[in-house]
C-alpha cells in the first residue's frame, strides 16, 4: 500500500494536481490516465501511469543515494519503534522497522544492503543510465 501511494502520489505531483483535491474527488489512476490521454493525445492507462510514478520514485532514490542519503537514514522517530501503542487494537505493539523496510525494499526491487535499485528493476523501468 505504501509503494502504491508513493507511486501514485509522484504522478499526482508531476501533473500538478492538488493532493487534497484528488483524494476528495476520488480520482482513480484510471481516471487520471484517461484525462492525461485526452489532454496530451498520448496513450496512457492506469498501469502505465503507476509505472511512471515508480520510475519517478526510483530516480529520486538514485539521486538520494548519489548525494549520500544511505539506507541507514530510512528510519522513523524512536517513538514509533520504541514506545508501544498505548490502547486500541494494536495495544502493546511497536513498529518492526527492519522487517517493514525489508519488505518495502523487496517490493521496490532495491538491494537490502546498499539500497540501490537492481539492474533488472532499472531495465524494467526503462532507466538504462543515470
Short mmCIF file of C-alpha atoms in Angstrom, two decimals:
data_model
loop_
_atom_site.label_atom_id
_atom_site.label_comp_id
_atom_site.label_asym_id
_atom_site.label_seq_id
_atom_site.Cartn_x
_atom_site.Cartn_y
_atom_site.Cartn_z
CA UNK A 1 0.00 0.00 0.00
CA UNK A 2 2.85 2.41 0.79
CA UNK A 3 4.55 1.76 -2.56
CA UNK A 4 1.30 2.26 -4.47
CA UNK A 5 0.56 5.51 -2.60
CA UNK A 6 4.09 6.81 -3.23
CA UNK A 7 3.95 5.94 -6.93
CA UNK A 8 0.50 7.43 -7.44
CA UNK A 9 1.48 10.46 -5.36
CA UNK A 10 4.52 11.04 -7.57
CA UNK A 11 2.26 11.09 -10.64
CA UNK A 12 -0.21 13.44 -8.98
CA UNK A 13 2.66 15.78 -8.04
CA UNK A 14 4.09 15.63 -11.57
CA UNK A 15 0.77 16.55 -13.13
CA UNK A 16 0.26 19.47 -10.75
CA UNK A 17 -2.90 18.01 -9.25
CA UNK A 18 -3.65 19.03 -5.67
CA UNK A 19 -3.20 16.01 -3.39
CA UNK A 20 -6.10 17.07 -1.20
CA UNK A 21 -8.44 17.62 -4.13
CA UNK A 22 -7.65 14.33 -5.88
CA UNK A 23 -8.45 12.42 -2.70
CA UNK A 24 -11.62 14.40 -2.02
CA UNK A 25 -12.77 13.90 -5.60
CA UNK A 26 -11.85 10.21 -5.58
CA UNK A 27 -9.67 10.43 -8.69
CA UNK A 28 -8.53 6.90 -9.50
CA UNK A 29 -5.41 6.14 -11.55
CA UNK A 30 -7.72 5.12 -14.40
CA UNK A 31 -9.50 8.49 -14.34
CA UNK A 32 -6.21 10.38 -14.25
CA UNK A 33 -4.80 8.27 -17.10
CA UNK A 34 -7.87 8.95 -19.25
CA UNK A 35 -7.62 12.66 -18.53
CA UNK A 36 -3.92 12.67 -19.36
CA UNK A 37 -4.62 10.88 -22.63
CA UNK A 38 -7.42 13.31 -23.51
CA UNK A 39 -5.19 16.33 -22.91
CA UNK A 40 -1.95 15.07 -24.48
CA UNK A 41 -3.09 12.54 -27.07
CA UNK A 42 -0.55 10.09 -25.63
CA UNK A 43 -2.00 6.65 -24.93
CA UNK A 44 -2.00 6.02 -21.20
CA UNK A 45 -3.68 3.55 -18.88
CA UNK A 46 -3.59 3.15 -15.10
CA UNK A 47 -0.71 0.64 -15.22
CA UNK A 48 1.37 3.00 -17.39
CA UNK A 49 0.61 5.83 -15.02
CA UNK A 50 1.71 3.89 -11.94
CA UNK A 51 4.87 2.74 -13.73
CA UNK A 52 5.68 6.38 -14.43
CA UNK A 53 5.29 7.04 -10.70
CA UNK A 54 7.56 4.11 -9.89
CA UNK A 55 10.11 5.48 -12.35
CA UNK A 56 9.97 8.87 -10.61
CA UNK A 57 10.47 7.30 -7.17
CA UNK A 58 13.33 5.14 -8.43
CA UNK A 59 15.08 8.15 -9.96
CA UNK A 60 14.59 10.05 -6.70
CA UNK A 61 16.16 7.11 -4.87
CA UNK A 62 19.17 7.15 -7.19
CA UNK A 63 19.63 10.89 -6.64
CA UNK A 64 19.33 10.49 -2.88
CA UNK A 65 21.97 7.74 -2.90
CA UNK A 66 24.25 9.83 -5.11
CA UNK A 67 24.07 12.68 -2.61
CA UNK A 68 24.83 10.48 0.40
CA UNK A 69 21.39 9.57 1.72
CA UNK A 70 22.11 5.96 2.65
CA UNK A 71 19.63 3.23 3.64
CA UNK A 72 20.59 3.87 7.26
CA UNK A 73 18.63 7.11 7.01
CA UNK A 74 15.43 5.24 6.07
CA UNK A 75 14.06 5.34 9.58
CA UNK A 76 11.26 6.53 11.79
CA UNK A 77 11.33 8.51 15.02
CA UNK A 78 12.21 6.36 18.04
CA UNK A 79 8.69 6.87 19.32
CA UNK A 80 7.36 4.55 16.60
CA UNK A 81 9.90 1.79 17.20
CA UNK A 82 10.43 2.03 20.96
CA UNK A 83 7.16 3.13 22.55
CA UNK A 84 4.38 0.54 22.49
CA UNK A 85 0.93 1.67 21.34
CA UNK A 86 -0.99 2.60 24.48
CA UNK A 87 -4.51 1.47 23.52
CA UNK A 88 -6.71 0.14 20.76
CA UNK A 89 -6.31 -2.96 18.59
CA UNK A 90 -2.53 -2.54 18.36
CA UNK A 91 -2.05 -2.01 22.08
CA UNK A 92 1.44 -3.01 23.21
CA UNK A 93 2.85 -3.23 19.68
CA UNK A 94 5.73 -1.28 18.16
CA UNK A 95 6.82 -0.88 14.55
CA UNK A 96 9.21 -3.62 13.37
CA UNK A 97 11.09 -1.25 11.09
CA UNK A 98 13.71 -3.75 9.90
CA UNK A 99 11.03 -6.18 8.73
CA UNK A 100 8.99 -3.43 7.11
CA UNK A 101 12.00 -1.96 5.29
CA UNK A 102 12.99 -5.42 4.07
CA UNK A 103 9.52 -5.93 2.60
CA UNK A 104 9.49 -2.41 1.15
CA UNK A 105 12.92 -2.76 -0.48
CA UNK A 106 11.87 -6.11 -1.97
CA UNK A 107 8.70 -4.56 -3.43
CA UNK A 108 10.76 -1.72 -4.88
CA UNK A 109 13.44 -4.04 -6.30
CA UNK A 110 16.15 -2.38 -4.21
CA UNK A 111 19.17 -4.09 -2.70
CA UNK A 112 18.54 -4.59 1.04
CA UNK A 113 22.07 -3.51 2.00
CA UNK A 114 23.07 -0.79 -0.46
CA UNK A 115 19.58 0.50 -1.21
CA UNK A 116 20.35 0.66 -4.93
CA UNK A 117 17.70 -0.46 -7.41
CA UNK A 118 18.58 -3.74 -9.10
CA UNK A 119 19.69 -3.71 -12.71
CA UNK A 120 16.56 -5.72 -13.56
CA UNK A 121 14.35 -3.05 -11.96
CA UNK A 122 16.14 -0.27 -13.82
CA UNK A 123 15.69 -2.09 -17.13
CA UNK A 124 12.03 -2.78 -16.35
CA UNK A 125 11.51 0.95 -15.81
CA UNK A 126 13.47 1.95 -18.91
CA UNK A 127 16.28 3.55 -16.94
CA UNK A 128 19.37 2.41 -18.83
CA UNK A 129 21.74 5.05 -17.48
CA UNK A 130 21.58 7.61 -14.73
#
